[in-house]
Coordinates of C-alpha atoms and ligand atoms in Angstrom, one line a residue:
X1 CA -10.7 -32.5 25.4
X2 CA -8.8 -29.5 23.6
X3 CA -6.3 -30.8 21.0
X4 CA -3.4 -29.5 23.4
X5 CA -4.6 -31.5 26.2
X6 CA -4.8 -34.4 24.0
X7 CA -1.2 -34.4 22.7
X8 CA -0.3 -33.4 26.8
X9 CA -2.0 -36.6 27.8
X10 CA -0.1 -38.7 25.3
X11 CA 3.4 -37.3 26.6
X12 CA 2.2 -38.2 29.9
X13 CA 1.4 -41.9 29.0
X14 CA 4.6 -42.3 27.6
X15 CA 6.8 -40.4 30.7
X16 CA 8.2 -42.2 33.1
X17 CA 6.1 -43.1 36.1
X18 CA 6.5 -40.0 39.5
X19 CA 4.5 -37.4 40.6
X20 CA 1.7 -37.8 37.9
X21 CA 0.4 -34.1 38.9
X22 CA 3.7 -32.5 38.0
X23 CA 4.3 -34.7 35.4
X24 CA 0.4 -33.9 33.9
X25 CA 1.4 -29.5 34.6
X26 CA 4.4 -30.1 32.7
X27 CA 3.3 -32.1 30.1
X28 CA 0.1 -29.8 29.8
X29 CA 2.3 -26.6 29.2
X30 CA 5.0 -28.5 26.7
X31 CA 2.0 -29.8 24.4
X32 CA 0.4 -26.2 24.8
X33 CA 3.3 -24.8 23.4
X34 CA 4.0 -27.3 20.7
X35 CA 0.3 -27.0 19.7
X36 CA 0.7 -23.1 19.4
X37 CA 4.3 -23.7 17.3
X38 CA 2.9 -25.7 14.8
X39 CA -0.4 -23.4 14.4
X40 CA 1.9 -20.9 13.5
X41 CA 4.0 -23.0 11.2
X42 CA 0.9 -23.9 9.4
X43 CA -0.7 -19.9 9.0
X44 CA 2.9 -19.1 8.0
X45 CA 2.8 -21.9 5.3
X46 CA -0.3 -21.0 4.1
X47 CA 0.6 -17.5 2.9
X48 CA 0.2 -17.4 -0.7
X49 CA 1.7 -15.1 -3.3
X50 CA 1.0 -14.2 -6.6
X51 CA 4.2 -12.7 -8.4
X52 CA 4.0 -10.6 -12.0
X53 CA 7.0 -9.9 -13.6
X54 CA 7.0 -7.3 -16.3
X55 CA 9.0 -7.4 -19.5
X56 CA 12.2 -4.9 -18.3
X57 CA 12.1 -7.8 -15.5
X58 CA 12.8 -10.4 -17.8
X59 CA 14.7 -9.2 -21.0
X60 CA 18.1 -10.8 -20.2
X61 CA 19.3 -13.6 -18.2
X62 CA 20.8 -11.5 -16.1
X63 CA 17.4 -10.2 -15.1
X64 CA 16.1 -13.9 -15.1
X65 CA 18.6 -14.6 -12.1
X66 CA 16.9 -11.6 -10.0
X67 CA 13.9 -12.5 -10.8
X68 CA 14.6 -16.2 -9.6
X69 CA 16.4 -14.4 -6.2
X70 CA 12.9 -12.6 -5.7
X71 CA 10.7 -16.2 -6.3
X72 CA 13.6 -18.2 -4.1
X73 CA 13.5 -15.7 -1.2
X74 CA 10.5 -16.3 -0.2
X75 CA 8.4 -19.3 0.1
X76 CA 4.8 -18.0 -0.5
X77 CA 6.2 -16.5 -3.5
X78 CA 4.4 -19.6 -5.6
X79 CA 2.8 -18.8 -8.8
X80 CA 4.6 -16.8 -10.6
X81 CA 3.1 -14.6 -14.5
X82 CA 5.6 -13.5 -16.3
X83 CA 5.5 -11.2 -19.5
X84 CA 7.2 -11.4 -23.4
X85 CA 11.2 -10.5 -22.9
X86 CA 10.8 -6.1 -23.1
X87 CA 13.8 -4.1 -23.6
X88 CA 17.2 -4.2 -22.5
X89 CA 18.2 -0.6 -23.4
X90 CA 16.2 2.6 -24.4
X91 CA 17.3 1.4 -27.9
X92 CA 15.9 -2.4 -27.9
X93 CA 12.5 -3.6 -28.8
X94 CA 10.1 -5.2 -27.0
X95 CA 9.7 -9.2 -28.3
X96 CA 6.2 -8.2 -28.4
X97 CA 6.3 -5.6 -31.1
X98 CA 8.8 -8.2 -32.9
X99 CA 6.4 -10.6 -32.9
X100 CA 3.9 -8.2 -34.0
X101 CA 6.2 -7.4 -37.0
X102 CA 6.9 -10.5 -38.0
X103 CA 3.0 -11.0 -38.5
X104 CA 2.6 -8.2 -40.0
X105 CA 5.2 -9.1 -42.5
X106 CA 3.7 -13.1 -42.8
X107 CA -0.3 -11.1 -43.6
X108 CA 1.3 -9.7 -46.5
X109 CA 3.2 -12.3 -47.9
X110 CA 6.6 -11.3 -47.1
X111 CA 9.4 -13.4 -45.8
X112 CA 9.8 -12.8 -41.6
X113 CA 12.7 -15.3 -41.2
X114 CA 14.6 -13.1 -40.6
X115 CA 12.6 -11.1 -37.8
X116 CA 11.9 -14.6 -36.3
X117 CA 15.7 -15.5 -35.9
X118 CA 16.2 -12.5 -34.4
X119 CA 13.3 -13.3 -31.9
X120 CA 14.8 -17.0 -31.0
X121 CA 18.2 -15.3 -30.7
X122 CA 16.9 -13.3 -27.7
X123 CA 15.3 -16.5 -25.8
X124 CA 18.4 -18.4 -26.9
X125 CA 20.4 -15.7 -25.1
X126 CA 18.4 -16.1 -22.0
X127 CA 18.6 -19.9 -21.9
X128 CA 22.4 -19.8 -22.9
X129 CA 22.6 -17.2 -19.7
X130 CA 20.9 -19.1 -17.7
X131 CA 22.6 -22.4 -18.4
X132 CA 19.1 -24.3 -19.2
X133 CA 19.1 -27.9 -20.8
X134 CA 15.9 -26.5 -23.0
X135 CA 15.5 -26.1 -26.7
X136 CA 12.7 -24.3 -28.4
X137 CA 13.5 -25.4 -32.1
X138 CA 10.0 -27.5 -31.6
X139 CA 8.0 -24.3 -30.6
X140 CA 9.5 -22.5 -32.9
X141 CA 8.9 -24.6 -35.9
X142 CA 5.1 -24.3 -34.7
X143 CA 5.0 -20.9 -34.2
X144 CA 6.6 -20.4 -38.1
X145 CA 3.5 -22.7 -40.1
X146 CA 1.1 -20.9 -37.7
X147 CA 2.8 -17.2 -38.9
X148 CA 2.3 -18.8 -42.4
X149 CA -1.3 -20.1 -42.0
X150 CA -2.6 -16.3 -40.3
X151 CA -4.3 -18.1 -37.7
X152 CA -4.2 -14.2 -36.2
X153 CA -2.7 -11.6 -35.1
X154 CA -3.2 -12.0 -31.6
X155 CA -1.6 -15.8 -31.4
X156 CA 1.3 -14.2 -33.1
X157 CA 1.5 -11.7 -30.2
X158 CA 0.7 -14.2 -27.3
X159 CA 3.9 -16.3 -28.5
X160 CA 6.4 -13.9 -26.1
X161 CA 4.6 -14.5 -23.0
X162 CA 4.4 -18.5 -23.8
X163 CA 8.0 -18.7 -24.8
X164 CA 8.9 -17.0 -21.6
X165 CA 6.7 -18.9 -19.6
X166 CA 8.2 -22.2 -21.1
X167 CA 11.8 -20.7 -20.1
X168 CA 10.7 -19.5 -16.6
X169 CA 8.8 -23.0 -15.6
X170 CA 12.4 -24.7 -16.5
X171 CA 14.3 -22.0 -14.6
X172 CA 12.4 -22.4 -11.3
X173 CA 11.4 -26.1 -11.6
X174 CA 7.8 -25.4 -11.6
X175 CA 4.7 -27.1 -13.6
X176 CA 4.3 -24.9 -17.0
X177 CA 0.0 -23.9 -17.5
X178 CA -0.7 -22.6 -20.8
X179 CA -2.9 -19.6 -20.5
X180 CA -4.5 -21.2 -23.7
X181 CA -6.1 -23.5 -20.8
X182 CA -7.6 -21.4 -18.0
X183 CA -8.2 -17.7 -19.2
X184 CA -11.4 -18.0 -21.0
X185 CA -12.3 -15.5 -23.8
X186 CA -16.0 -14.8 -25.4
X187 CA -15.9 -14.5 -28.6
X188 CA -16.5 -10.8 -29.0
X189 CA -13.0 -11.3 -27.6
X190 CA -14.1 -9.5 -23.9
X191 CA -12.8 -11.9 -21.0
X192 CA -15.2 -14.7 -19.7
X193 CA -14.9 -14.3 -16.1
X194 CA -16.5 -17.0 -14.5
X195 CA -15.5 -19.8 -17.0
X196 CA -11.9 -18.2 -16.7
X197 CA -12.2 -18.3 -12.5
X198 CA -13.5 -21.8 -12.5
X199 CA -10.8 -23.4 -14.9
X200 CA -7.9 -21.3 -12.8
X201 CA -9.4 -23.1 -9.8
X202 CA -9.7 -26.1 -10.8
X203 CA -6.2 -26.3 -12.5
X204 CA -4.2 -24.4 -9.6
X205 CA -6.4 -26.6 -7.1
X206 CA -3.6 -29.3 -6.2
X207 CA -0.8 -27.7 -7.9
X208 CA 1.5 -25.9 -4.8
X209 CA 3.6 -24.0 -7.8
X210 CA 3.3 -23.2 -11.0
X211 CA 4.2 -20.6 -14.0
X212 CA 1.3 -18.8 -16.0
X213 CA 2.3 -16.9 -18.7
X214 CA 0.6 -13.4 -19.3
X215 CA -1.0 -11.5 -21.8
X216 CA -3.6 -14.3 -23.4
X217 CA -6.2 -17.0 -23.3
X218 CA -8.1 -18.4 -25.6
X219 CA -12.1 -18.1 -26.6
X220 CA -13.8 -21.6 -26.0
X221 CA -13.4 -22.8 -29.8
X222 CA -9.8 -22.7 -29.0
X223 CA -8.4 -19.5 -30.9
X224 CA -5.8 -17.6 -28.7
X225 CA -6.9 -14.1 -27.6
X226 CA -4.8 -11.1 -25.6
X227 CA -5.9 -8.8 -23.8
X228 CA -4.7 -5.5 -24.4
X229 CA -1.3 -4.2 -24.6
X230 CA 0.2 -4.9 -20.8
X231 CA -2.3 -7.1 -20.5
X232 CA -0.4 -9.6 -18.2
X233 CA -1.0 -7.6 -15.1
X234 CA -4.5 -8.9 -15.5
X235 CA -3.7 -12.4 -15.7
X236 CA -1.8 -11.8 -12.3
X237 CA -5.2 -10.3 -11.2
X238 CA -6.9 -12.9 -12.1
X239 CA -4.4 -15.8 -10.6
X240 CA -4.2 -13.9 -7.0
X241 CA -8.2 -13.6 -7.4
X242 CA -8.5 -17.5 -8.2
X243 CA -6.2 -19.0 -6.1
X244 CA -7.2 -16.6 -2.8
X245 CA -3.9 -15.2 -2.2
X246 CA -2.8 -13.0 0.5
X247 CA -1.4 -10.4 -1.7
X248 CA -0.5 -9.7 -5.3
X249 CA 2.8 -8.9 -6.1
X250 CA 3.5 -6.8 -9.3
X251 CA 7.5 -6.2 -9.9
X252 CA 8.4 -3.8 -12.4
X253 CA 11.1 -1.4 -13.0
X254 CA 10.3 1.5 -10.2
X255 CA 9.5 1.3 -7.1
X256 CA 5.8 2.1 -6.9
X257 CA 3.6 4.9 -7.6
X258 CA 5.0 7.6 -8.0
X259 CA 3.3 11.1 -6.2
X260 CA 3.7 12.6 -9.6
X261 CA 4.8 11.8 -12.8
X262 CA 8.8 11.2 -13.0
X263 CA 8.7 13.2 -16.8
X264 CA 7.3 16.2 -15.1
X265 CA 8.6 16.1 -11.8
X266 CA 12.9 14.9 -11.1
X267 CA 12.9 11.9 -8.9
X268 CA 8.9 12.0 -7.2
X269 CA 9.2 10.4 -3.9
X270 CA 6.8 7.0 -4.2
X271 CA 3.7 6.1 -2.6
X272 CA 3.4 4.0 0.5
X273 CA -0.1 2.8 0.7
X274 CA -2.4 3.8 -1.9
X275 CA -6.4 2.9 -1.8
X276 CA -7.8 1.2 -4.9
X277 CA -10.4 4.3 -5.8
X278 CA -7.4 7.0 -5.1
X279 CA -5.3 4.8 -7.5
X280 CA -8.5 4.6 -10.0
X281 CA -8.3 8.5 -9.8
X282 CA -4.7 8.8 -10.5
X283 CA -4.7 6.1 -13.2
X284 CA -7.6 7.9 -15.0
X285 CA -5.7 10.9 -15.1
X286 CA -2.7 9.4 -16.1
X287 CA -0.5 8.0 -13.6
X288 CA 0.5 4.7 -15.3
X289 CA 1.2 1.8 -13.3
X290 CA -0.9 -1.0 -13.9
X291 CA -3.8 -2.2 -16.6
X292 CA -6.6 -0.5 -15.5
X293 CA -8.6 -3.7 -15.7
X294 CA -6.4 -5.4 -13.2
X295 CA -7.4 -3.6 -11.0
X296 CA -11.2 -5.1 -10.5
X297 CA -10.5 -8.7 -9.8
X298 CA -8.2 -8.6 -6.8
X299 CA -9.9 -5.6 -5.8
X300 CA -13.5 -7.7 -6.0
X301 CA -11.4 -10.3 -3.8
X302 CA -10.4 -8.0 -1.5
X303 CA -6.4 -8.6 -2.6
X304 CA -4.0 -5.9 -1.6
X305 CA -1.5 -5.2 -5.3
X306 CA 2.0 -4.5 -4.2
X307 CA 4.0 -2.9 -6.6
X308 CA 7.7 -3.8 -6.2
X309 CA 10.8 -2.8 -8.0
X310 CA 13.5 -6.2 -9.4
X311 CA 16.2 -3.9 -9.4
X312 CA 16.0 -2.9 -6.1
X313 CA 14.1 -6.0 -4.6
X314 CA 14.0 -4.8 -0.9
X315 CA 12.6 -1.7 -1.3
X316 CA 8.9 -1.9 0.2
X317 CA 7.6 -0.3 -3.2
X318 CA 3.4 0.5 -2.8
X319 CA 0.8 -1.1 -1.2
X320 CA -2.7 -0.7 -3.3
X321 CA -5.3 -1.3 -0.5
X322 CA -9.6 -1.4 -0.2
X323 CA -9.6 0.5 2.7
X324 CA -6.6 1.5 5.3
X325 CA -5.8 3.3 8.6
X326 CA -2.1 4.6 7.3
X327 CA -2.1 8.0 7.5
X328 CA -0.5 8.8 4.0
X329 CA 3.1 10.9 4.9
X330 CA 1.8 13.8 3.3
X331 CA -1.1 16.0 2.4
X332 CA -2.1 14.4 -0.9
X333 CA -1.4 11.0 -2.4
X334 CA -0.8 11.9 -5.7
X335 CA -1.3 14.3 -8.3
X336 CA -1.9 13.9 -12.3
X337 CA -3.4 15.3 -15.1
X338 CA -4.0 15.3 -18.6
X339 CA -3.9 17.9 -21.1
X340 CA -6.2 18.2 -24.4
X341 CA -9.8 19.2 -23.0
X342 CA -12.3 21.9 -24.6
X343 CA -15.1 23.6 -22.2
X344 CA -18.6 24.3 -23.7
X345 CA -20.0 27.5 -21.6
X346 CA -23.2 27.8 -22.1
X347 CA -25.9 30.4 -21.2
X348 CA -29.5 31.1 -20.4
X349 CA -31.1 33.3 -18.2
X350 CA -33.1 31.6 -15.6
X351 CA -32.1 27.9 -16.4
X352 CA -32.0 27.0 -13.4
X353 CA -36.0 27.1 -13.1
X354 CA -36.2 25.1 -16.1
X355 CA -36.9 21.5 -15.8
X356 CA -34.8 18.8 -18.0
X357 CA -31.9 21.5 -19.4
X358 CA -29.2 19.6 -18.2
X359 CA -30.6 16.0 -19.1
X360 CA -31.5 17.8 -22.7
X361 CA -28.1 19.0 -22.8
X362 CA -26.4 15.8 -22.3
X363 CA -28.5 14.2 -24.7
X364 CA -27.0 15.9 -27.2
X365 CA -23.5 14.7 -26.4
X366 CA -24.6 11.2 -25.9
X367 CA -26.5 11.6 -29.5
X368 CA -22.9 12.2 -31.0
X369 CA -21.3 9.7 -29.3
X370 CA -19.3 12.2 -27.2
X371 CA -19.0 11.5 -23.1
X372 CA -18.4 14.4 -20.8
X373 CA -15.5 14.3 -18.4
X374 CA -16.9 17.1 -15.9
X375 CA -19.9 19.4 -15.6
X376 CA -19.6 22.1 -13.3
X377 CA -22.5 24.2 -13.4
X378 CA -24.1 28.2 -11.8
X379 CA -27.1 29.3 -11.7
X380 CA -27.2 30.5 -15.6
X381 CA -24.9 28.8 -16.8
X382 CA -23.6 25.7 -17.1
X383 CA -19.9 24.4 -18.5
X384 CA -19.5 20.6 -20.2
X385 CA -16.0 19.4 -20.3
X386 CA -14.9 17.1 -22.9
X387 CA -12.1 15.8 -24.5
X388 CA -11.3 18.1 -27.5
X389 CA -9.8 15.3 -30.2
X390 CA -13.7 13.3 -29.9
X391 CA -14.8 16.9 -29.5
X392 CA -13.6 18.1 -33.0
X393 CA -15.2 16.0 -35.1
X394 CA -18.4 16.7 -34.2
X395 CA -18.4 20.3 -33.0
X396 CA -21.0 22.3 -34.7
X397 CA -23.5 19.2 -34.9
X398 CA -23.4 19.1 -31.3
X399 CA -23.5 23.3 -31.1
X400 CA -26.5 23.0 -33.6
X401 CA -28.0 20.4 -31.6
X402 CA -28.1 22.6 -28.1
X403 CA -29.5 25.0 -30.1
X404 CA -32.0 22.9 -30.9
X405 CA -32.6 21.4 -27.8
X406 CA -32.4 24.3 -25.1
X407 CA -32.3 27.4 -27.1
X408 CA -29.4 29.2 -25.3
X409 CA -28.5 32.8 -24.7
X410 CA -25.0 32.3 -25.5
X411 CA -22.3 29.3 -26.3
X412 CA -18.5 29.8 -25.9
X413 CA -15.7 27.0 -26.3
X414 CA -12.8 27.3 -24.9
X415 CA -9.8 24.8 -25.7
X416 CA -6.6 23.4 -25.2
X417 CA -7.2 22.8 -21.8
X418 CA -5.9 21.1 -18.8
X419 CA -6.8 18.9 -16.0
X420 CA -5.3 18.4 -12.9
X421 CA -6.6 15.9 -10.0
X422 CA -4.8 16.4 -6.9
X423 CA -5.9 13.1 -5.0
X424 CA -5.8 12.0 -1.4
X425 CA -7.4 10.9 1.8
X426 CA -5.5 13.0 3.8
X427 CA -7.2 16.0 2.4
X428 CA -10.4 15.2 3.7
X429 CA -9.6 15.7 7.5
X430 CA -7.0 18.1 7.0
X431 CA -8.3 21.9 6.8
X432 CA -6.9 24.8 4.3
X433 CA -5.5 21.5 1.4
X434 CA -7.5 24.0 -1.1
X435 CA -6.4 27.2 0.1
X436 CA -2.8 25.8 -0.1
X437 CA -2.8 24.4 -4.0
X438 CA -4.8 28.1 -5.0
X439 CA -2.3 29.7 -3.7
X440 CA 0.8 27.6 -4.6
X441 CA -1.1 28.0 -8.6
X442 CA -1.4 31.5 -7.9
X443 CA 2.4 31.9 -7.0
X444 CA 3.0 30.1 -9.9
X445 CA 1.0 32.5 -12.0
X446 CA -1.0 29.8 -13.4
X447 CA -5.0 31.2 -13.7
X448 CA -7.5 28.6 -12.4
X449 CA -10.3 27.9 -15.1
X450 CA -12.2 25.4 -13.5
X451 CA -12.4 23.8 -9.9
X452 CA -14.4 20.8 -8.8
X453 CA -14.6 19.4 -5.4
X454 CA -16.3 16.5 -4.8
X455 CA -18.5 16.2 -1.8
X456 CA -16.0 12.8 -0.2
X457 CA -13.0 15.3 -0.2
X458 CA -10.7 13.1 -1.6
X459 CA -10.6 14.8 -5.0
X460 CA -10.5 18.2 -6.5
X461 CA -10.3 18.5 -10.0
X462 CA -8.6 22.2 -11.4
X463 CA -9.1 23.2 -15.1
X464 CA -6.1 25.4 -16.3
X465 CA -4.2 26.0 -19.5
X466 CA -2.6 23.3 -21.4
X467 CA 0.4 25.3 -21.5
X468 CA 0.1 26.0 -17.5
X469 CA -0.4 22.1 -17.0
X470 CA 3.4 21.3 -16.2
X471 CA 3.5 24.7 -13.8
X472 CA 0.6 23.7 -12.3
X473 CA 1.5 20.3 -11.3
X474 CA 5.0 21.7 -10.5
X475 CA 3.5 24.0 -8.0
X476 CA 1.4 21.4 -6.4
X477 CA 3.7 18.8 -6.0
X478 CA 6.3 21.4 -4.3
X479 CA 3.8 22.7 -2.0
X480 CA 3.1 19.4 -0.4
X481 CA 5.7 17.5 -0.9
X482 CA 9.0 19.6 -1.4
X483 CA 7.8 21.9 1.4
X484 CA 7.0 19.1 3.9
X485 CA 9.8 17.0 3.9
Ligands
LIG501 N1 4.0 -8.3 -23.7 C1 2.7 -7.6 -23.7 C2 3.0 -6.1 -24.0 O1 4.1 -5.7 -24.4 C3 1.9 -7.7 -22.5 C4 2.6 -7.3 -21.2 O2 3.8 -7.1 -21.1 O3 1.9 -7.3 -20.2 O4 2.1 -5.3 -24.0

């Protein structure tokens, strides 16, 4: 008997006696429908979200209550990372880098009182704003001997995402876990991912809500570790990952990725649905949205990151997928870049007949610590791109060591160069995407140096001037976004 039946045939034992057969139809279709209700109050329920809040998101009360909207407004919305309070204003500073100071300031002997009253004003601000029955004298007393005792730098730097966690638990009315007890450091301070997954498990495992602060752990003999600087979007990684959830949420103060940089470009339009490996590309070149290692964890899981904005909470900010069918609304997904590369040209008649050149090449960079970015290569020649400040340093050991190891025709460096990556899915189907950003750079009157095309079509990679880098993106940017609106 299917369970529908079953609840059908206990509505029938209890109706009044009739025509059974009508009776059993109606009773049949009732408990069918009832049945199908509650399976679809049950997937509903199960929908689990994991929310990071960033520091603009919390840095006054007044941010606290949006952020407490956003939780409130939505049931799956149940574990919840924030970060340290960041700043207010343009002008403010970041709890973090107060916290930082003060230690500073403790390592050399010096009186931080003052720096640490300044620090408690700001949470006492929030909790005055908020109207909280909490005190933090207690913690605060703590965090003081500790400042004096140097148990280290990063404790000191931890102590904004605890307070606030402390503060946030007591807002919402949900359990308070110390980070200090489920993310699990090694001792080289890298992150222990399998200790940290099994303690988030089992401490999440009955809990239906609960408040994680960001930012730290600890190494198994107890001493608190951070990761590095925005560091909690990794603990939100990590959460989502451990507790299975459905998606990711990661609010900040814009509303997703941008197509292009906001300094470079006035008011880029966002992106809708981004894939993991097109965001890896963007982030690499500099597109800065999340912690670059939070991306692995949920990605591993198969977790989509949303990126949402608190200020303006319904808009439907970026989706970062594994894999999608949305057509992205234009051409490319994004475009970035970096400037601050050197090329090494280098020259030899008939090198490509000659066995090992390019693996004796590399060897040389490798030797002097140096690791390429790009290699583009013709049939006599071949160009190493590197990034010129770990370039400098070593430059004529690593000319004298091709020398050395290939005996060249000829070597030319080139600096103070570019690179732009104009990134998208959408270029791999779509025929003349090259044509269009050659000649969009060359009405721009920006000379292409360097162009690499991988064969998945997703990615082309152009070498140009630093000082055409901000044409060149300007040009690209126009061409598929500003002309296909
Ligand atoms: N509060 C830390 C920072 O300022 C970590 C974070 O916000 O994610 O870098």
């Amino acid at each position: 008997m299917r369970k529908h039946e079953a609840i059908g045939f206990h509505i029938m034992v209890v109706s009044p006696s009739g025509d059974m057969s009508m009776y059993y139809n109606i009773c049949m279709l009732t408990a069918e429908y009832m049945y199908k209700m509650v399976n679809l109050a049950m997937e509903e329920e199960q929908v689990v979200k994991v929310v990071k809040f960033g520091g603009s998101s919390l840095a006054s009360a007044e941010q606290f209550k949006k952020v407490g909207n956003i939780i409130h407004s939505d049931a799956s919305r149940r574990y919840v990372v924030p970060s340290a309070p960041g700043k207010r204003n343009a002008k403010d500073t970041k709890v973090t880098d107060m916290l930082y100071y003060c230690y500073d300031l403790a390592c050399k002997g010096k009186d931080f009182s003052e720096g640490l009253a300044r620090i408690k004003a700001r949470y006492q601000e929030i909790i005055d704003g908020l109207e909280l029955n909490l005190c933090l004298e207690d913690q605060f007393a703590e965090i003081e001997q500790n400042f004096k005792n140097k148990v280290g730098r990063d404790y000191a730097a931890s102590r904004g995402e605890y307070l606030n966690g402390i503060v946030m638990a007591r807002y919402l009315g949900y359990p308070f876990v110390d980070a200090e007890d489920v993310i699990r450091f090694h001792d080289d301070g890298t992150l222990d991912e399998a200790t940290t997954e099994k303690l988030l498990k089992d401490r999440l495992y009955n809990k239906e809500y609960a408040v994680i602060p960001g930012f730290y752990g600890a190494a198994a003999d107890g001493k608190v570790k951070t990761f590095s600087r925005g560091g909690s979007d990794v603990t939100g990684s990590l959460v989502a990952a451990a507790v299975d959830a459905d998606v990711y949420e990661n609010w900040t103060d814009v509303s997703g990725v941008m197509i292009a940089d906001p300094r470079l470009i006035k008011d880029p339009k966002a992106i809708h649905t981004i894939t993991y490996r097109e965001l890896r590309e963007l982030a690499y070149m500099g597109a800065t949205v999340l912690h670059e290692d939070a991306i692995f964890p949920v990605r591993t899981a198969g977790i989509p990151i949303n990126i949402r904005n608190t200020n303006e909470p319904e808009d439907p900010g970026t989706m970062i997928v594994q894999t999608t069918c949305v057509k992205p609304e234009y051409t490319i997904t994004g475009v970035a870049g970096k400037k601050g590369f050197v090329a090494i040209n280098i020259e030899k008649a008939m090198m490509n007949s000659e066995i090992g050149f390019g693996r004796k090449v590399l060897q040389v960079f490798e030797d002097n610590g140096i690791s390429f970015e790009h290699m583009p290569s013709g049939i006599d020649t071949m160009t190493i791109l590197v990034h010129q400040d770990e370039f400098e340093q070593n430059e004529q050991k690593v000319i004298t060591g091709i020398k050395h190891a290939v005996n060249p025709d000829h070597i030319e460096l080139e600096s103070d160069l570019a690179l732009v990556a104009v990134v998208g899915r959408g270029m791999r189907e779509t025929r003349g995407t090259s044509g269009r950003i050659f000649s969009a750079l060359a009405h721009a009157r920006v000379n292409v140096k360097m162009i690499d095309q991988g064969s998945s079509e997703w990615n082309i990679i152009i070498g140009v001037k630093n000082t055409d880098f901000e044409p060149a993106i300007k040009a690209i940017y126009d061409i598929f976004v500003t002309a296909e609106l």
